[in-house]
Coordinates of C-alpha atoms in Angstrom, one line a residue:
X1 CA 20.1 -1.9 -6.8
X2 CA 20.1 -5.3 -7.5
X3 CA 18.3 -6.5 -10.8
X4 CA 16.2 -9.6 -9.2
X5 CA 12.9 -8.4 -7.9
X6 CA 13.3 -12.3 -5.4
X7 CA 16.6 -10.5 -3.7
X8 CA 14.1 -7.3 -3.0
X9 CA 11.2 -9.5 -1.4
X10 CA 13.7 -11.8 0.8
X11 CA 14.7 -11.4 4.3
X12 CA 17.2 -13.0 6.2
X13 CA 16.3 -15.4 9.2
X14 CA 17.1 -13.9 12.9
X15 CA 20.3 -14.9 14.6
X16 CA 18.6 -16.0 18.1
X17 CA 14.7 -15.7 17.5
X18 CA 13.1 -18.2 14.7
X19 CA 10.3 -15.6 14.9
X20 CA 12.1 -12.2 13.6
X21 CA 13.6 -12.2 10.3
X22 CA 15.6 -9.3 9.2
X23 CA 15.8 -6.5 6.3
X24 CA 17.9 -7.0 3.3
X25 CA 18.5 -4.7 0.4
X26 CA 16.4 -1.7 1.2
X27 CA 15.2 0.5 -1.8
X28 CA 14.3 4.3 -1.4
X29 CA 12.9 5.7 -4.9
X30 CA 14.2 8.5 -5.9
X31 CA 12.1 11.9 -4.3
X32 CA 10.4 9.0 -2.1
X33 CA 10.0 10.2 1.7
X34 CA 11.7 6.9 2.4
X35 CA 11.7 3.0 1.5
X36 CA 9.5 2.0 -1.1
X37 CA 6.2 0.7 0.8
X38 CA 5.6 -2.0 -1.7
X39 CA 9.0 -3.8 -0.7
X40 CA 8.4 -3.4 3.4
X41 CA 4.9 -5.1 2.7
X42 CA 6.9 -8.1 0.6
X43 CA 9.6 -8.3 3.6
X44 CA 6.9 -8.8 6.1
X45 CA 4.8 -11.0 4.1
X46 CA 7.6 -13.7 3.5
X47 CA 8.7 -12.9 7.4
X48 CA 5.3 -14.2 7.9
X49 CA 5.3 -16.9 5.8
X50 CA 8.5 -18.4 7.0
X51 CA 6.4 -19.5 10.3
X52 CA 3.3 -20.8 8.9
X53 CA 2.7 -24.9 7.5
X54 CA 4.1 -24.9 4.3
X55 CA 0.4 -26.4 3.5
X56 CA -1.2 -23.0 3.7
X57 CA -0.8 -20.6 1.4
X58 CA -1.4 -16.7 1.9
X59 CA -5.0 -15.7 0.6
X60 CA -4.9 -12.2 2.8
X61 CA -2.7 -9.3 3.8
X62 CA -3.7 -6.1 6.0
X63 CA -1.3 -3.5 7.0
X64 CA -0.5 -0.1 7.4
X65 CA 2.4 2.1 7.4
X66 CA 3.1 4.6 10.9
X67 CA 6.2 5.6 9.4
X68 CA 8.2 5.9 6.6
X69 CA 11.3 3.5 6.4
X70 CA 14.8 4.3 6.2
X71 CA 18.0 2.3 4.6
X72 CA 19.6 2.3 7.5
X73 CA 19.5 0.8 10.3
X74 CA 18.0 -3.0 9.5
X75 CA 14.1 -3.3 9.8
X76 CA 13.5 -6.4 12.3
X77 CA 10.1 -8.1 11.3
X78 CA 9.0 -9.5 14.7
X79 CA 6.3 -12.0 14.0
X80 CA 2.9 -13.2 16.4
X81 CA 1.2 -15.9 15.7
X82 CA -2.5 -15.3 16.1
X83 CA -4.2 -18.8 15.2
X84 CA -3.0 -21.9 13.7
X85 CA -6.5 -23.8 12.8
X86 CA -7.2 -26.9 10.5
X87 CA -7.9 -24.8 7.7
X88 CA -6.4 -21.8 8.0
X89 CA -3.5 -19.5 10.3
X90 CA -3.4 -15.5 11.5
X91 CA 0.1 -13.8 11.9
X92 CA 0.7 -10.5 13.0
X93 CA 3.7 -8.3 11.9
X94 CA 5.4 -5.7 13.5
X95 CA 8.3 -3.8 11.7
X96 CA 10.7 -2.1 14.1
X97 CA 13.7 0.1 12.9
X98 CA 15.5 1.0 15.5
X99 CA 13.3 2.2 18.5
X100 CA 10.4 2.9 16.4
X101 CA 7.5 0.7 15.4
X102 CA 7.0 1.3 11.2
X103 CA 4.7 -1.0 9.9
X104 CA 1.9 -3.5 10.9
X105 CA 0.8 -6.4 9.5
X106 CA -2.1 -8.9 9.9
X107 CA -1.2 -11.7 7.2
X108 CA -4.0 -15.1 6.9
X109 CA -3.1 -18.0 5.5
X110 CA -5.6 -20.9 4.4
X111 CA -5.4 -24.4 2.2
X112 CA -5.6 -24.5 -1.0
X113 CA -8.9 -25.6 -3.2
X114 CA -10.4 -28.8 -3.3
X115 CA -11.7 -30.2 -6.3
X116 CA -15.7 -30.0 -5.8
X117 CA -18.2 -33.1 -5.8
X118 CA -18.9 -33.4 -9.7
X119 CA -22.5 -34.3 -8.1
X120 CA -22.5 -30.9 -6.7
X121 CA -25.6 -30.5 -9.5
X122 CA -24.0 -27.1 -10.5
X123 CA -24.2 -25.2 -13.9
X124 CA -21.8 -26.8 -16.6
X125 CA -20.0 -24.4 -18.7
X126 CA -20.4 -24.2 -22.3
X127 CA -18.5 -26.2 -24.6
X128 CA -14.7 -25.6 -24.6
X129 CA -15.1 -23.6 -20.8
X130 CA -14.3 -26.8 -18.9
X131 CA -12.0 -26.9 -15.7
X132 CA -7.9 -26.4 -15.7
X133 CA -5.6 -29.8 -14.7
X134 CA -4.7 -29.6 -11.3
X135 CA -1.0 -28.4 -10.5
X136 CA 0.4 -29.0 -6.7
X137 CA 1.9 -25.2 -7.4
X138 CA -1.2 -23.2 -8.6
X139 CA -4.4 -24.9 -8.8
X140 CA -7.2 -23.5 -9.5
X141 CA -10.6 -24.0 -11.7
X142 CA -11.0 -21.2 -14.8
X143 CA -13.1 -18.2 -13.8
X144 CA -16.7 -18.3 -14.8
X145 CA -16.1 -16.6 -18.5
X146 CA -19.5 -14.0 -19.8
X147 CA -22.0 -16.9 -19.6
X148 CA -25.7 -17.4 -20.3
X149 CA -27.5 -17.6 -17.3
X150 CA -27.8 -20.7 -15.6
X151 CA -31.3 -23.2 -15.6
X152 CA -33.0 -22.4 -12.6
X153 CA -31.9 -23.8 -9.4
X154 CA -28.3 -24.0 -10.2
X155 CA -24.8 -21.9 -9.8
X156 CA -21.7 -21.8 -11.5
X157 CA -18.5 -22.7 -9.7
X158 CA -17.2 -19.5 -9.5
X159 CA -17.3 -15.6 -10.4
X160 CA -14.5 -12.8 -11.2
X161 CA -15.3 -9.2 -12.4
X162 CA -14.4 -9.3 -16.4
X163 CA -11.3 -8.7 -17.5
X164 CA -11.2 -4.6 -19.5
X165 CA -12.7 -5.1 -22.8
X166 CA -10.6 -1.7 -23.8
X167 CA -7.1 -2.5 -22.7
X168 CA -4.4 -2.8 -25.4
X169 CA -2.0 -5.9 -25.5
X170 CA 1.4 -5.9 -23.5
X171 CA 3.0 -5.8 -27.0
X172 CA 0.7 -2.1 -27.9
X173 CA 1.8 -0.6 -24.2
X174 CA 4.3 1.7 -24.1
X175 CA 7.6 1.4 -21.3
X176 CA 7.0 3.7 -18.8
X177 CA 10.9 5.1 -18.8
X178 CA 10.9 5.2 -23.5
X179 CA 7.7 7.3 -22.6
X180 CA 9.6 9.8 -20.8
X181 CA 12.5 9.6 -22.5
X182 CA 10.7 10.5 -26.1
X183 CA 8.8 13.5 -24.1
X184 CA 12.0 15.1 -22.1
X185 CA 14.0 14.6 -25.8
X186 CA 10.6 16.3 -27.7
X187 CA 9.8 19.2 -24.7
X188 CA 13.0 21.5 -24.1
X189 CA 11.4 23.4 -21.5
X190 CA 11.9 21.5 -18.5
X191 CA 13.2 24.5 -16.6
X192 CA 13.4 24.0 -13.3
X193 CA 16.5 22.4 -12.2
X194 CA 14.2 19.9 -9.2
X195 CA 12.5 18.8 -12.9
X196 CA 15.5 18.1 -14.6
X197 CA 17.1 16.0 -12.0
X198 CA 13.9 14.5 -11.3
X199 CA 13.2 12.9 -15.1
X200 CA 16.8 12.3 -15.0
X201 CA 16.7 9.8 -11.7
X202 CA 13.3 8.2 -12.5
X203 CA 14.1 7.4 -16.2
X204 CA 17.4 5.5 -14.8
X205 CA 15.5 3.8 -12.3
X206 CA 13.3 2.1 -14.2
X207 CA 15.7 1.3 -16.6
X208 CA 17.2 -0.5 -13.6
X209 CA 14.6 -1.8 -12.0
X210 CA 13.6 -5.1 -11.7
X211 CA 9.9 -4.5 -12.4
X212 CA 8.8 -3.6 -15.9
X213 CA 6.2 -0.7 -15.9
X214 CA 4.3 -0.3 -19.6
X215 CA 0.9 2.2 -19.5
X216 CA -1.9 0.2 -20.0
X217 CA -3.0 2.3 -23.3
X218 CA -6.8 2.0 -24.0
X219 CA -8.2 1.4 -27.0
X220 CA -9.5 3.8 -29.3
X221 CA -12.9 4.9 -28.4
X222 CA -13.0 4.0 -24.7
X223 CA -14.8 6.5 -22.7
X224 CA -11.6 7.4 -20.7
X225 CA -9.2 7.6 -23.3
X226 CA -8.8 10.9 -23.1
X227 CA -11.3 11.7 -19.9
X228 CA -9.7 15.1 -18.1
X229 CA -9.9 13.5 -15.1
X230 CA -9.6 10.1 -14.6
X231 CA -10.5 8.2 -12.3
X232 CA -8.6 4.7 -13.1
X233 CA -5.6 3.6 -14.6
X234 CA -4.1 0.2 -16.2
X235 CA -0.4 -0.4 -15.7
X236 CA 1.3 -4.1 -17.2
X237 CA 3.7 -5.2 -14.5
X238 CA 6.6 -7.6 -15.4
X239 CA 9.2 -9.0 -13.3
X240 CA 12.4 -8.9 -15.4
X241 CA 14.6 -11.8 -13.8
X242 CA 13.5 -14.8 -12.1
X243 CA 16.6 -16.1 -11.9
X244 CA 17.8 -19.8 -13.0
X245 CA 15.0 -21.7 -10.8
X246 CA 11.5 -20.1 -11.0
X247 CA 10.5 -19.3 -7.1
X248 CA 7.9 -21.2 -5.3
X249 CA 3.8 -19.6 -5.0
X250 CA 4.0 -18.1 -2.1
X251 CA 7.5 -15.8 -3.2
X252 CA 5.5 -15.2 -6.1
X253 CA 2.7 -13.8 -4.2
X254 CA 5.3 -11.5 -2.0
X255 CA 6.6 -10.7 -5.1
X256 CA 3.3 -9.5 -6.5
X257 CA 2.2 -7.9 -3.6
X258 CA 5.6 -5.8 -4.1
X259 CA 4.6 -4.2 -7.7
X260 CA 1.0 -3.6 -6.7
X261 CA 2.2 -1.0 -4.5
X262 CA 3.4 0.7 -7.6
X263 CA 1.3 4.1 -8.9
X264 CA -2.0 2.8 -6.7
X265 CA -2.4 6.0 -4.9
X266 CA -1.5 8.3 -7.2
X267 CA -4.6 7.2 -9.2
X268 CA -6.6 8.8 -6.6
X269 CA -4.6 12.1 -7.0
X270 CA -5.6 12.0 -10.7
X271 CA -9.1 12.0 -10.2
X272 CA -9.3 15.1 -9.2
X273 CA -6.9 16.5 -11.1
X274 CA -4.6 17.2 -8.9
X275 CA -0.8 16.9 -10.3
X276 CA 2.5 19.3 -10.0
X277 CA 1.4 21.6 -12.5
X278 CA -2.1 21.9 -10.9
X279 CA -3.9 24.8 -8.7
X280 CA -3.3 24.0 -5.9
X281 CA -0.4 21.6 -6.8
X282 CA 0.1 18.4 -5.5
X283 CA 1.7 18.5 -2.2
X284 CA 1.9 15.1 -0.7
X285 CA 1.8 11.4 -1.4
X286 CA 2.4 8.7 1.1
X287 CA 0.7 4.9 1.6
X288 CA -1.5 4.9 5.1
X289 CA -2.4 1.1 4.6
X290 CA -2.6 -1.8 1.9
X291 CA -4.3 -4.8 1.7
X292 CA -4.1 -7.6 -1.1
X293 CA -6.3 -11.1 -1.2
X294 CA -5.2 -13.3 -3.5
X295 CA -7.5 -15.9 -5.3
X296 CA -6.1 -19.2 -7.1
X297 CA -3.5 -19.7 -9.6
X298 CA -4.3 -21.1 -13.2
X299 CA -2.6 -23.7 -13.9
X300 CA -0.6 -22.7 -16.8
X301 CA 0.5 -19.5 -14.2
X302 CA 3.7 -18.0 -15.8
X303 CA 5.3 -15.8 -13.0
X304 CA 8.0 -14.1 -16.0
X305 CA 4.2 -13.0 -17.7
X306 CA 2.9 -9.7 -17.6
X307 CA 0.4 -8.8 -15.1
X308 CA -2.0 -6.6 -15.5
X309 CA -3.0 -3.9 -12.3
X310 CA -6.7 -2.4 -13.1
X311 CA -6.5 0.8 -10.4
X312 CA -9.8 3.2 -9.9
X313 CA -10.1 5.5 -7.4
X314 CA -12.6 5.4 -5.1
X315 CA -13.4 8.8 -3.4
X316 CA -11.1 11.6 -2.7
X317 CA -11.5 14.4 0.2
X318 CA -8.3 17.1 -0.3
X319 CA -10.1 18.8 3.0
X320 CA -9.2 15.6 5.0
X321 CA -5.7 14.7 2.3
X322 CA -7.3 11.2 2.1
X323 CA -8.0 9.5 -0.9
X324 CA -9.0 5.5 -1.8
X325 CA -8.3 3.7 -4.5
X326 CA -8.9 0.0 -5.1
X327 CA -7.6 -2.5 -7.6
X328 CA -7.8 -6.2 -9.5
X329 CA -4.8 -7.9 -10.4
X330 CA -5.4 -10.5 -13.8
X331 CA -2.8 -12.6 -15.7
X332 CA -2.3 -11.4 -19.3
X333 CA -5.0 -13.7 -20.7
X334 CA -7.9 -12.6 -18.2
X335 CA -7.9 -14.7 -14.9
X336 CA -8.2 -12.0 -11.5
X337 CA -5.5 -13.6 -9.2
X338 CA -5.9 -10.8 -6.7
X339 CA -7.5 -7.9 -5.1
X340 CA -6.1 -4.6 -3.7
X341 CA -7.1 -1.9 -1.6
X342 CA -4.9 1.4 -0.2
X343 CA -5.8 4.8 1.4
X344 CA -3.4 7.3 1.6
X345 CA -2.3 11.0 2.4
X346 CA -4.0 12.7 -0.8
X347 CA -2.5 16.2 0.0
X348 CA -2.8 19.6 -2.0
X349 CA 0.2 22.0 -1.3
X350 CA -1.1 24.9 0.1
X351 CA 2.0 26.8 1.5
X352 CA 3.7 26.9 -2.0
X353 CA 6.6 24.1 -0.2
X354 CA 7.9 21.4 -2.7
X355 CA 6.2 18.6 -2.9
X356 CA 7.1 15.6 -0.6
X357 CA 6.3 11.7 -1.8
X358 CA 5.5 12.9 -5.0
X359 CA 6.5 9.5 -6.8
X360 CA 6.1 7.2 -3.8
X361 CA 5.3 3.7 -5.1
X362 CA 6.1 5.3 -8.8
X363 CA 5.4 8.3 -10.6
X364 CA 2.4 11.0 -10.5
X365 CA 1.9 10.7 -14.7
X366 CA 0.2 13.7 -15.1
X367 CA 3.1 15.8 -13.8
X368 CA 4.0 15.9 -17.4
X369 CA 0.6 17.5 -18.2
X370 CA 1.2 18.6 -21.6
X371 CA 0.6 14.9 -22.9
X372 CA -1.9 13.9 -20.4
X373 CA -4.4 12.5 -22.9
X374 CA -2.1 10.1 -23.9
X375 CA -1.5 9.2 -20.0

């Protein structure tokens, strides 16, 4: 498993059609039903993005997943192109191993902001909250901070949902494999010899990985510090190696479009309480789709930062084994840079079988129930 998250998102340009690009480096987690989902989305996004005016950037990605990936043989990303406007361009992506189509993906890409009319007449921000410089890699203008309201008639140039007020520092978050590693060394009775081998495998894979995982611990007081059932969880994601030359935006996006993939739908599992130690346990968890929109770059954007994934679930139904959960990406210091969105099989084992998925796109935290209020 290579150590560069930029050698997981890459693919390699078809032989004979400028329009396919191929697999590279395929990653199955450990007790995943097959390649991680997060990783097939990156592979088709930058497939995607090899065809389109390098004047565009993404903004939008759509897909879902018919079936679960293998290593082997090589995933051909066969891309469409939809529209190629003034402003912005549609490809479609369709991932075929081997006979089968995979994976679908509708991908828009548009050009980037434009600095507005400072006769616009809109609200001006208070002192200190004016606009970032302009950067011909991420450009953006600063999110519209907790303001007064704004004199009648006028609007402020833009809008994100707040940043958590009740999220500890990356420094105050705990690693998601020393977390483990301190319970399996303080709770001898892991029994079960699946358990065992399971701890064993994840611990080592995030140790190896080359995304950071810390849980986003809340602050004391917060109303879902130690809520039974939660309904939303904060993970810091940080991408361990850029490498010597920091990538370009739009292998940054791929790349973020990669960790968000991680522990999204297992927060809708949580919400009902639903885990291996449950009754009925948890008998299934696979991605049915993913979508991401991405919103403009500050201009002091550092790609080696940590990033911060707000997930909540949205609405569970174990009688259909769906559930929902949606999310909001923000840079360490506060600015949203993206959306996400996934539904997913949500499934209670109800034949007693082992469970399949279980830690697709990372693991199911409350499988270690005993500590779940620190989770």
């Amino acid at each position: 498993m290579t150590n560069r998250l930029e050698d997981h998102v890459a693919v390699t340009p078809h032989p004979s059609n400028p329009m396919s690009s191929l697999s590279q480096n395929l990653w199955v987690p450990s007790g995943a039903r097959g390649v991680f989902g997060g990783q097939i989305l990156a592979q088709a996004i930058m497939a995607a993005t090899a065809t389109v005016s390098p004047k565009l950037g993404l903004h939008s990605a759509h897909c879902y997943f018919l079936l679960p990936a293998q290593k082997s043989p090589t995933i051909e990303y066969k891309v469409e192109k939809l529209n190629d406007g003034r402003s912005y361009s549609a490809r479609l992506v369709r991932a075929w191993q081997g006979d089968s189509d995979i994976f679908v993906l509708m991908a828009s890409y548009s050009l980037p902001p434009t600095a507005l009319p400072e006769d616009l007449g809109l609200a001006a921000y208070p002192a200190g909250q004016g606009k970032s410089k302009h950067s011909t890699a991420f450009s953006t203008e600063v999110p519209r901070p907790d303001l007064p309201p704004p004199e009648e008639g006028r609007v402020f140039p833009s809008f994100q949902t707040p940043f958590p007020d009740d999220i500890c520092p990356p420094s105050e978050c705990e690693d998601d494999a020393d977390f483990l590693e301190k319970w399996v060394q303080q709770h001898g009775d892991v029994e079960k010899p699946w358990q065992k081998k399971f701890f064993k495998e994840y611990i080592s894979e995030r140790r190896s990985s080359p995304v950071s995982i810390s849980r986003g611990r809340r602050k004391a007081g917060s109303p879902e510090e130690n809520a039974p059932y939660p309904s939303s969880r904060m993970s810091w994601l940080r991408i361990r190696d850029l490498g010597p030359e920091p990538p370009n935006v739009e292998t940054v996006k791929a790349m973020i479009s990669y960790i968000s993939d991680f522990q999204f739908i297992g927060t809708a599992a949580r919400s009902v309480g639903m885990n291996q130690n449950s009754t009925p346990r948890l008998g299934m968890l696979a991605s049915l789709d993913h979508a991401i929109h991405f919103y403009p770059f500050p201009s002091n954007f550092d790609p080696a930062a940590p990033l911060l994934h707000v997930m909540e679930s949205q609405s569970v139904n174990l009688s259909s084994g769906r559930g929902l959960a949606r999310g909001r990406i923000y840079t360490w210091d506060g600015v949203l840079i993206a959306t996400t969105g996934q539904e997913g099989v949500t499934r209670a084992n109800v034949k007693g079988k082992q469970t399949k998925g279980a830690i697709e796109g990372g693991m199911v935290d409350v499988d270690v129930s005993k500590v779940k209020a620190k989770l």
